[in-house]
Amino acid sequence: MKKRVFSGIQPTGNIHIGNYLSAIKHWVASQPEYDNIFCIVDLHAITVPQDPKVLKAKSLELAALLFAAGIDPQQSVLFVQSHISAHSELAWILNCFIPMGWMQRMTQFKEKAGTQREQVSVGLFDYPALMAADILLYNTDEVPVGEDQKQHVELARDVAQRFNSLYGETFVVPRAVIPPSGARIMGLDDPTSKMSKSETNAGHAINLLDSPDEIRSKVMRATTDSLREIRFDENRPGVNNLLTIYEHFSGLSQSEIEAKFDGKGYADLKRELAEVIVEGLRPLQSRYRELTADPTHLNSLLSEGVSKIRPIAEKTLRLVQDRVGLG
Ligand code: ATP
Ligand code: LTN
């Protein structure tokens, strides 16, 4: 029996090479080994204001991108969260078993709400309950997340254990898996802050759907320093970031890369880097175009995924309803 792994990604902003190198690539590589469920979390996205048309388009775009990146519908399931109503239904029930105190400890809410605590939605506060529902519906063993999501997975564990101790074994107790911190890709405009989907500055991120010319122009404008030597050095964040991206796209080792650029200038590095990224993204972009040219096919891939896993979600929900005395 393969381990069940559940991951979620928000359909907001543009997916960038940081998301790709550190998360999506690993998801793709892990498919033969794990029983993976990938979820596009549109219900989480509406915890902050969204334009309805944009949200719908972004959910489909993300689905196409993930299939194009190599998520294989024969091996894994990729679906849109709102297509399975059990997520919302279980989230409500879990809400009734999560003490306020647990929620009030969530650091992401404190950061996101900031000084707007009285204005942000209850949904933003309740985000972890929905995330717990996502995870617990599918008897998930492992949840690969970044450090920032670990506390939410802990809450899912806690509520699963609490429910199990009140009503008997109901949920599999999941655990967070933090992937080895390989690629932490920084912003091209500011190499001291991580490349982020929500940063809107034009030169900040290389998005997976950027055209070759956009990629070249962003790379050529990337912040470096006034030194000359091309070396992996964490104290020189700009050059280090460009070299790290080069390392991931070229597959060369750090010493091979340093040897290759020995005696060359930043302009040479940037030119070569832009080309490896353009070439690296080319197959993904062309699969993306094929998939989006045929929306019926894309939608049918998503609905095949849903039909595979809806019975699992509904079985869990029915068991929970029964335990609590509903239905
Ligand atoms: P935002 O910055 O708007 O919160 P994000 O770019 O961090 O968004 P998420 O949806 O939170 O994107 O994360 C998706 C995955 O990509 C997570 O596994 C996260 O750890 C990873 N990731 C995000 N940014 C980077 C980055 N700059 N370098 C490496 N990995 C990243
Ligand atoms: N909160 C996560 C996205 C997410 C998720 C999940 C991740 C929603 N539901 C379930 C893992 C398991 C994020 O912002 N990256």
Coordinates of C-alpha atoms and ligand atoms in Angstrom, one line a residue:
M1 CA 0.0 0.0 0.0
K2 CA 1.3 3.4 -1.0
K3 CA 1.2 6.2 1.5
R4 CA -1.6 8.8 0.8
V5 CA -0.2 12.3 0.4
F6 CA -2.4 15.4 0.2
S7 CA -1.1 18.8 -1.0
G8 CA -3.0 22.0 -1.6
I9 CA -2.1 25.1 -3.7
Q10 CA -4.0 28.4 -4.0
P11 CA -5.2 29.5 -7.4
T12 CA -4.1 33.0 -6.9
G13 CA -1.3 35.0 -8.3
N14 CA 1.1 33.7 -10.9
I15 CA 3.0 30.4 -10.4
H16 CA 6.7 31.2 -10.4
I17 CA 9.9 29.2 -10.7
G18 CA 10.3 29.1 -6.9
N19 CA 7.0 27.2 -6.6
Y20 CA 8.1 25.0 -9.5
L21 CA 11.6 24.1 -8.3
S22 CA 10.7 23.6 -4.6
A23 CA 7.2 22.2 -4.7
I24 CA 5.8 21.2 -8.1
K25 CA 8.9 19.4 -9.3
H26 CA 8.9 17.2 -6.2
W27 CA 5.3 16.5 -6.5
V28 CA 5.9 15.2 -10.1
A29 CA 8.9 13.2 -9.1
S30 CA 7.1 11.5 -6.2
Q31 CA 4.2 10.2 -8.2
P32 CA 5.3 6.6 -8.7
E33 CA 6.1 6.2 -5.0
Y34 CA 3.0 7.9 -3.3
D35 CA -0.7 7.9 -3.7
N36 CA -1.0 11.6 -4.3
I37 CA -4.0 14.0 -4.2
F38 CA -3.3 17.5 -5.4
C39 CA -6.0 20.1 -4.6
I40 CA -6.5 23.5 -6.1
V41 CA -7.9 25.3 -3.0
D42 CA -10.4 27.8 -4.4
L43 CA -12.4 27.8 -1.2
H44 CA -9.3 29.0 0.7
A45 CA -8.7 31.6 -2.0
I46 CA -12.1 33.4 -1.2
T47 CA -11.0 34.0 2.4
V48 CA -9.7 37.3 0.9
P49 CA -11.6 39.2 -1.8
Q50 CA -11.4 37.7 -5.3
D51 CA -12.7 38.7 -8.7
P52 CA -15.1 35.8 -9.6
K53 CA -14.1 35.6 -13.2
V54 CA -10.4 35.8 -12.4
L55 CA -10.7 33.2 -9.7
K56 CA -12.4 30.7 -12.0
A57 CA -9.9 31.3 -14.8
K58 CA -7.0 31.0 -12.4
S59 CA -8.2 27.7 -11.1
L60 CA -8.3 26.2 -14.6
E61 CA -5.0 27.8 -15.5
L62 CA -3.3 26.3 -12.4
A63 CA -4.8 22.9 -13.3
A64 CA -3.4 23.1 -16.8
L65 CA 0.0 24.2 -15.5
L66 CA 0.2 21.3 -13.1
F67 CA -0.8 18.8 -15.7
A68 CA 1.7 20.4 -18.0
A69 CA 4.4 20.3 -15.4
G70 CA 4.0 16.5 -15.3
I71 CA 1.1 15.7 -12.8
D72 CA -0.1 12.5 -14.4
P73 CA -3.8 11.8 -14.1
Q74 CA -3.1 8.1 -14.4
Q75 CA -1.0 8.1 -11.3
S76 CA -2.3 11.0 -9.2
V77 CA -5.5 13.0 -8.7
L78 CA -5.7 16.7 -9.4
F79 CA -8.9 18.4 -8.6
V80 CA -10.6 21.7 -7.6
Q81 CA -11.6 21.9 -3.9
S82 CA -15.1 23.4 -4.5
H83 CA -16.0 20.5 -6.8
I84 CA -16.3 18.2 -3.8
S85 CA -18.8 19.7 -1.3
A86 CA -17.7 17.4 1.5
H87 CA -14.8 19.9 2.1
S88 CA -17.2 22.6 3.2
E89 CA -19.4 20.2 5.1
L90 CA -16.6 18.6 7.1
A91 CA -15.0 22.0 7.8
W92 CA -18.3 23.0 9.5
I93 CA -18.4 20.0 11.7
L94 CA -14.7 20.3 12.6
N95 CA -15.3 23.9 13.6
C96 CA -17.5 22.6 16.3
F97 CA -14.6 20.6 17.7
I98 CA -11.8 23.2 17.5
P99 CA -11.5 25.3 20.6
M100 CA -11.2 29.1 20.0
G101 CA -7.9 29.0 21.8
W102 CA -6.3 26.7 19.2
M103 CA -7.3 29.0 16.4
Q104 CA -6.2 32.1 18.2
R105 CA -2.7 30.7 18.3
M106 CA -2.4 30.5 14.5
T107 CA 0.5 32.8 13.5
Q108 CA -0.4 33.0 9.8
F109 CA -3.8 34.6 10.7
K110 CA -2.0 37.1 13.0
E111 CA 0.4 38.0 10.1
K112 CA -2.2 38.1 7.4
A113 CA -4.8 40.1 9.5
G114 CA -2.2 42.4 10.9
T115 CA -3.9 45.6 12.1
Q116 CA -7.1 44.7 10.1
R117 CA -8.4 42.1 12.6
E118 CA -11.8 43.6 12.8
Q119 CA -12.2 43.9 9.0
V120 CA -10.9 40.6 7.7
S121 CA -13.3 37.7 7.1
V122 CA -14.2 35.0 9.6
G123 CA -13.1 32.7 6.7
L124 CA -9.6 33.9 7.0
F125 CA -9.6 33.2 10.7
D126 CA -11.2 29.8 10.1
Y127 CA -8.8 28.9 7.2
P128 CA -7.1 26.1 9.2
A129 CA -10.4 24.2 9.8
L130 CA -11.0 24.0 6.1
M131 CA -7.4 22.9 5.6
A132 CA -8.0 20.2 8.3
A133 CA -11.1 19.0 6.4
D134 CA -9.1 18.8 3.2
I135 CA -6.5 16.6 4.8
L136 CA -8.8 14.4 7.0
L137 CA -11.3 13.6 4.3
Y138 CA -8.9 11.4 2.4
N139 CA -7.2 9.4 5.2
T140 CA -4.0 11.3 4.5
D141 CA -0.8 10.0 5.9
E142 CA 1.5 12.8 4.9
V143 CA 1.2 16.5 4.0
P144 CA 4.2 18.1 2.3
V145 CA 4.2 21.7 3.3
G146 CA 6.5 24.6 3.8
E147 CA 7.5 25.6 7.3
D148 CA 4.7 28.3 7.3
Q149 CA 2.0 25.7 7.0
K150 CA 3.3 23.3 9.6
Q151 CA 1.2 24.8 12.4
H152 CA -2.0 24.3 10.3
V153 CA -1.2 20.6 9.8
E154 CA -0.6 20.3 13.6
L155 CA -4.1 21.7 14.1
A156 CA -5.4 19.1 11.7
R157 CA -3.6 16.4 13.8
D158 CA -5.0 17.8 17.0
V159 CA -8.6 17.9 15.9
A160 CA -8.3 14.4 14.4
Q161 CA -7.0 13.1 17.7
R162 CA -9.6 14.9 19.7
F163 CA -12.4 13.6 17.6
N164 CA -11.0 10.1 17.7
S165 CA -10.8 10.1 21.4
L166 CA -14.4 11.4 21.8
Y167 CA -16.0 9.1 19.2
G168 CA -13.6 6.2 18.5
E169 CA -11.2 5.8 15.6
T170 CA -12.5 7.9 12.8
F171 CA -9.7 9.8 11.2
V172 CA -6.2 8.9 10.1
V173 CA -3.9 11.2 12.1
P174 CA -1.7 13.0 9.4
R175 CA 1.8 14.3 9.7
A176 CA 3.5 17.3 8.1
V177 CA 6.5 16.6 6.0
I178 CA 8.8 19.5 5.4
P179 CA 10.8 18.8 2.2
P180 CA 14.5 19.3 2.6
S181 CA 15.0 23.1 2.1
G182 CA 16.7 22.7 -1.3
A183 CA 15.6 25.6 -3.4
R184 CA 14.7 28.8 -1.8
I185 CA 14.5 31.1 -4.7
M186 CA 14.6 34.8 -4.0
G187 CA 13.1 37.8 -5.8
L188 CA 15.1 39.0 -8.8
D189 CA 14.4 42.7 -7.9
D190 CA 15.2 42.1 -4.2
P191 CA 17.3 39.0 -3.5
T192 CA 16.8 39.3 0.3
S193 CA 13.1 38.5 0.1
K194 CA 11.7 35.2 -1.2
M195 CA 10.1 35.1 -4.6
S196 CA 6.4 35.3 -3.9
K197 CA 3.2 34.9 -5.8
S198 CA 1.6 37.9 -4.1
E199 CA 4.4 40.3 -4.9
T200 CA 3.3 42.3 -7.9
N201 CA 6.5 44.2 -8.9
A202 CA 7.1 43.4 -12.6
G203 CA 10.7 42.4 -12.2
H204 CA 10.2 40.3 -9.1
A205 CA 9.4 36.8 -10.2
I206 CA 9.8 34.6 -13.3
N207 CA 6.4 33.0 -13.8
L208 CA 6.0 29.7 -15.5
L209 CA 4.0 31.2 -18.3
D210 CA 6.4 34.2 -19.0
S211 CA 7.4 34.5 -22.7
P212 CA 11.1 34.0 -23.6
D213 CA 11.4 37.8 -24.0
E214 CA 9.9 38.5 -20.6
I215 CA 12.3 36.0 -19.0
R216 CA 15.3 37.6 -20.7
S217 CA 14.3 41.0 -19.7
K218 CA 13.6 40.1 -16.1
V219 CA 16.9 38.2 -15.8
M220 CA 18.9 41.0 -17.4
R221 CA 17.5 43.5 -14.9
A222 CA 18.0 41.3 -11.9
T223 CA 19.8 42.9 -8.9
T224 CA 23.4 41.9 -8.4
D225 CA 26.3 43.7 -6.7
S226 CA 29.3 45.7 -7.6
L227 CA 31.8 42.8 -7.3
R228 CA 33.0 40.8 -10.3
E229 CA 33.6 37.2 -9.3
I230 CA 30.9 34.6 -10.1
R231 CA 30.8 32.4 -7.1
F232 CA 28.1 30.7 -4.9
D233 CA 28.3 32.9 -1.8
E234 CA 25.3 33.5 0.5
N235 CA 26.7 36.8 1.5
R236 CA 26.1 38.0 -2.1
P237 CA 22.4 37.3 -2.3
G238 CA 21.9 38.6 -5.9
V239 CA 24.5 36.5 -7.6
N240 CA 23.9 33.6 -5.4
N241 CA 20.3 33.5 -6.3
L242 CA 21.0 33.7 -10.1
L243 CA 23.5 30.8 -9.7
T244 CA 21.1 28.8 -7.6
I245 CA 18.4 29.1 -10.3
Y246 CA 21.1 28.2 -12.9
E247 CA 22.0 25.1 -10.9
H248 CA 18.4 23.9 -10.8
F249 CA 17.7 24.5 -14.5
S250 CA 21.1 23.3 -15.9
G251 CA 21.5 20.2 -13.6
L252 CA 25.3 21.1 -13.3
S253 CA 27.1 21.0 -10.0
Q254 CA 28.1 24.2 -8.2
S255 CA 31.8 23.7 -9.0
E256 CA 31.0 23.0 -12.7
I257 CA 29.1 26.2 -12.8
E258 CA 31.8 28.2 -11.1
A259 CA 34.3 26.8 -13.6
K260 CA 32.1 27.6 -16.5
F261 CA 31.8 31.3 -15.5
D262 CA 35.4 31.7 -14.4
G263 CA 36.6 35.0 -15.8
K264 CA 33.2 35.9 -17.3
G265 CA 31.0 38.9 -16.3
Y266 CA 27.5 39.2 -14.9
A267 CA 26.1 39.9 -18.3
D268 CA 27.4 36.5 -19.6
L269 CA 25.9 34.8 -16.6
K270 CA 22.5 36.5 -17.1
R271 CA 22.4 35.7 -20.8
E272 CA 23.2 32.0 -20.2
L273 CA 20.8 31.9 -17.3
A274 CA 17.9 33.4 -19.3
E275 CA 18.5 30.8 -22.0
V276 CA 18.5 27.8 -19.6
I277 CA 15.2 29.0 -18.1
V278 CA 13.6 29.6 -21.5
E279 CA 14.7 26.1 -22.6
G280 CA 13.7 24.6 -19.3
L281 CA 10.2 26.0 -19.4
R282 CA 9.7 25.4 -23.1
P283 CA 8.2 21.8 -22.9
L284 CA 6.0 22.8 -20.0
Q285 CA 4.7 25.9 -21.9
S286 CA 4.0 23.9 -25.0
R287 CA 2.1 21.2 -23.1
Y288 CA 0.2 24.0 -21.3
R289 CA -0.9 25.5 -24.7
E290 CA -2.1 22.1 -25.9
L291 CA -4.1 21.6 -22.8
T292 CA -5.7 25.0 -22.7
A293 CA -6.6 24.8 -26.4
D294 CA -9.0 22.0 -25.5
P295 CA -10.9 23.1 -22.4
T296 CA -13.3 20.1 -22.7
H297 CA -10.4 17.7 -22.4
L298 CA -9.0 19.7 -19.4
N299 CA -12.3 19.7 -17.6
S300 CA -12.7 16.0 -18.2
L301 CA -9.3 15.3 -16.7
L302 CA -10.4 17.2 -13.6
S303 CA -13.8 15.5 -13.4
E304 CA -12.2 12.0 -13.8
G305 CA -10.1 12.9 -10.8
V306 CA -13.1 14.0 -8.8
S307 CA -15.0 10.7 -9.6
K308 CA -12.0 8.7 -8.3
I309 CA -11.9 10.5 -4.9
R310 CA -15.4 11.8 -4.2
P311 CA -16.4 8.3 -2.8
I312 CA -13.5 8.5 -0.3
A313 CA -14.5 12.0 0.9
E314 CA -18.2 11.0 1.1
K315 CA -17.4 7.9 3.1
T316 CA -15.4 9.9 5.6
L317 CA -18.1 12.5 5.9
R318 CA -20.9 10.0 6.4
L319 CA -18.9 8.3 9.1
V320 CA -18.3 11.6 10.9
Q321 CA -22.0 12.6 10.5
D322 CA -23.0 9.3 11.9
R323 CA -20.7 9.6 14.9
V324 CA -21.9 13.1 15.7
G325 CA -25.6 12.2 15.3
L326 CA -26.3 14.0 12.0
G327 CA -28.2 12.8 9.0
Ligands
ATP1 P1 2.7 33.8 -1.3 O1 4.1 34.4 -1.2 O2 1.7 34.7 -2.0 O3 2.2 33.4 0.0 P2 3.9 31.6 -2.4 O4 4.6 32.1 -3.6 O5 4.7 31.4 -1.2 O6 2.7 32.6 -2.2 P3 2.4 29.2 -1.9 O7 1.1 28.9 -2.6 O8 2.3 29.7 -0.4 O9 3.2 30.3 -2.8 O10 3.4 28.0 -1.9 C1 3.3 27.0 -2.9 C2 4.6 26.2 -2.7 O11 5.7 26.9 -3.2 C3 5.0 25.9 -1.2 O12 5.4 24.6 -1.1 C4 6.1 26.9 -0.9 O13 7.0 26.4 0.1 C5 6.8 27.0 -2.3 N1 7.5 28.3 -2.5 C6 6.9 29.5 -2.5 N2 7.8 30.5 -2.8 C7 9.0 29.9 -2.9 C8 10.3 30.3 -3.1 N3 10.6 31.6 -3.3 N4 11.3 29.4 -3.1 C9 11.1 28.2 -2.9 N5 9.8 27.7 -2.7 C10 8.8 28.5 -2.7
LTN2 N1 -2.6 26.6 3.1 C1 -1.8 26.0 2.0 C2 -2.7 25.4 0.9 C3 -3.5 24.3 1.4 C4 -3.1 23.0 1.8 C5 -4.2 22.3 2.2 C6 -1.8 22.4 1.9 C7 -4.9 24.3 1.6 N2 -5.3 23.1 2.0 C8 -4.1 21.0 2.6 C9 -1.7 21.1 2.3 C10 -2.9 20.4 2.7 C11 -0.9 27.1 1.5 O1 -1.2 28.3 1.6 N3 0.2 26.7 0.9

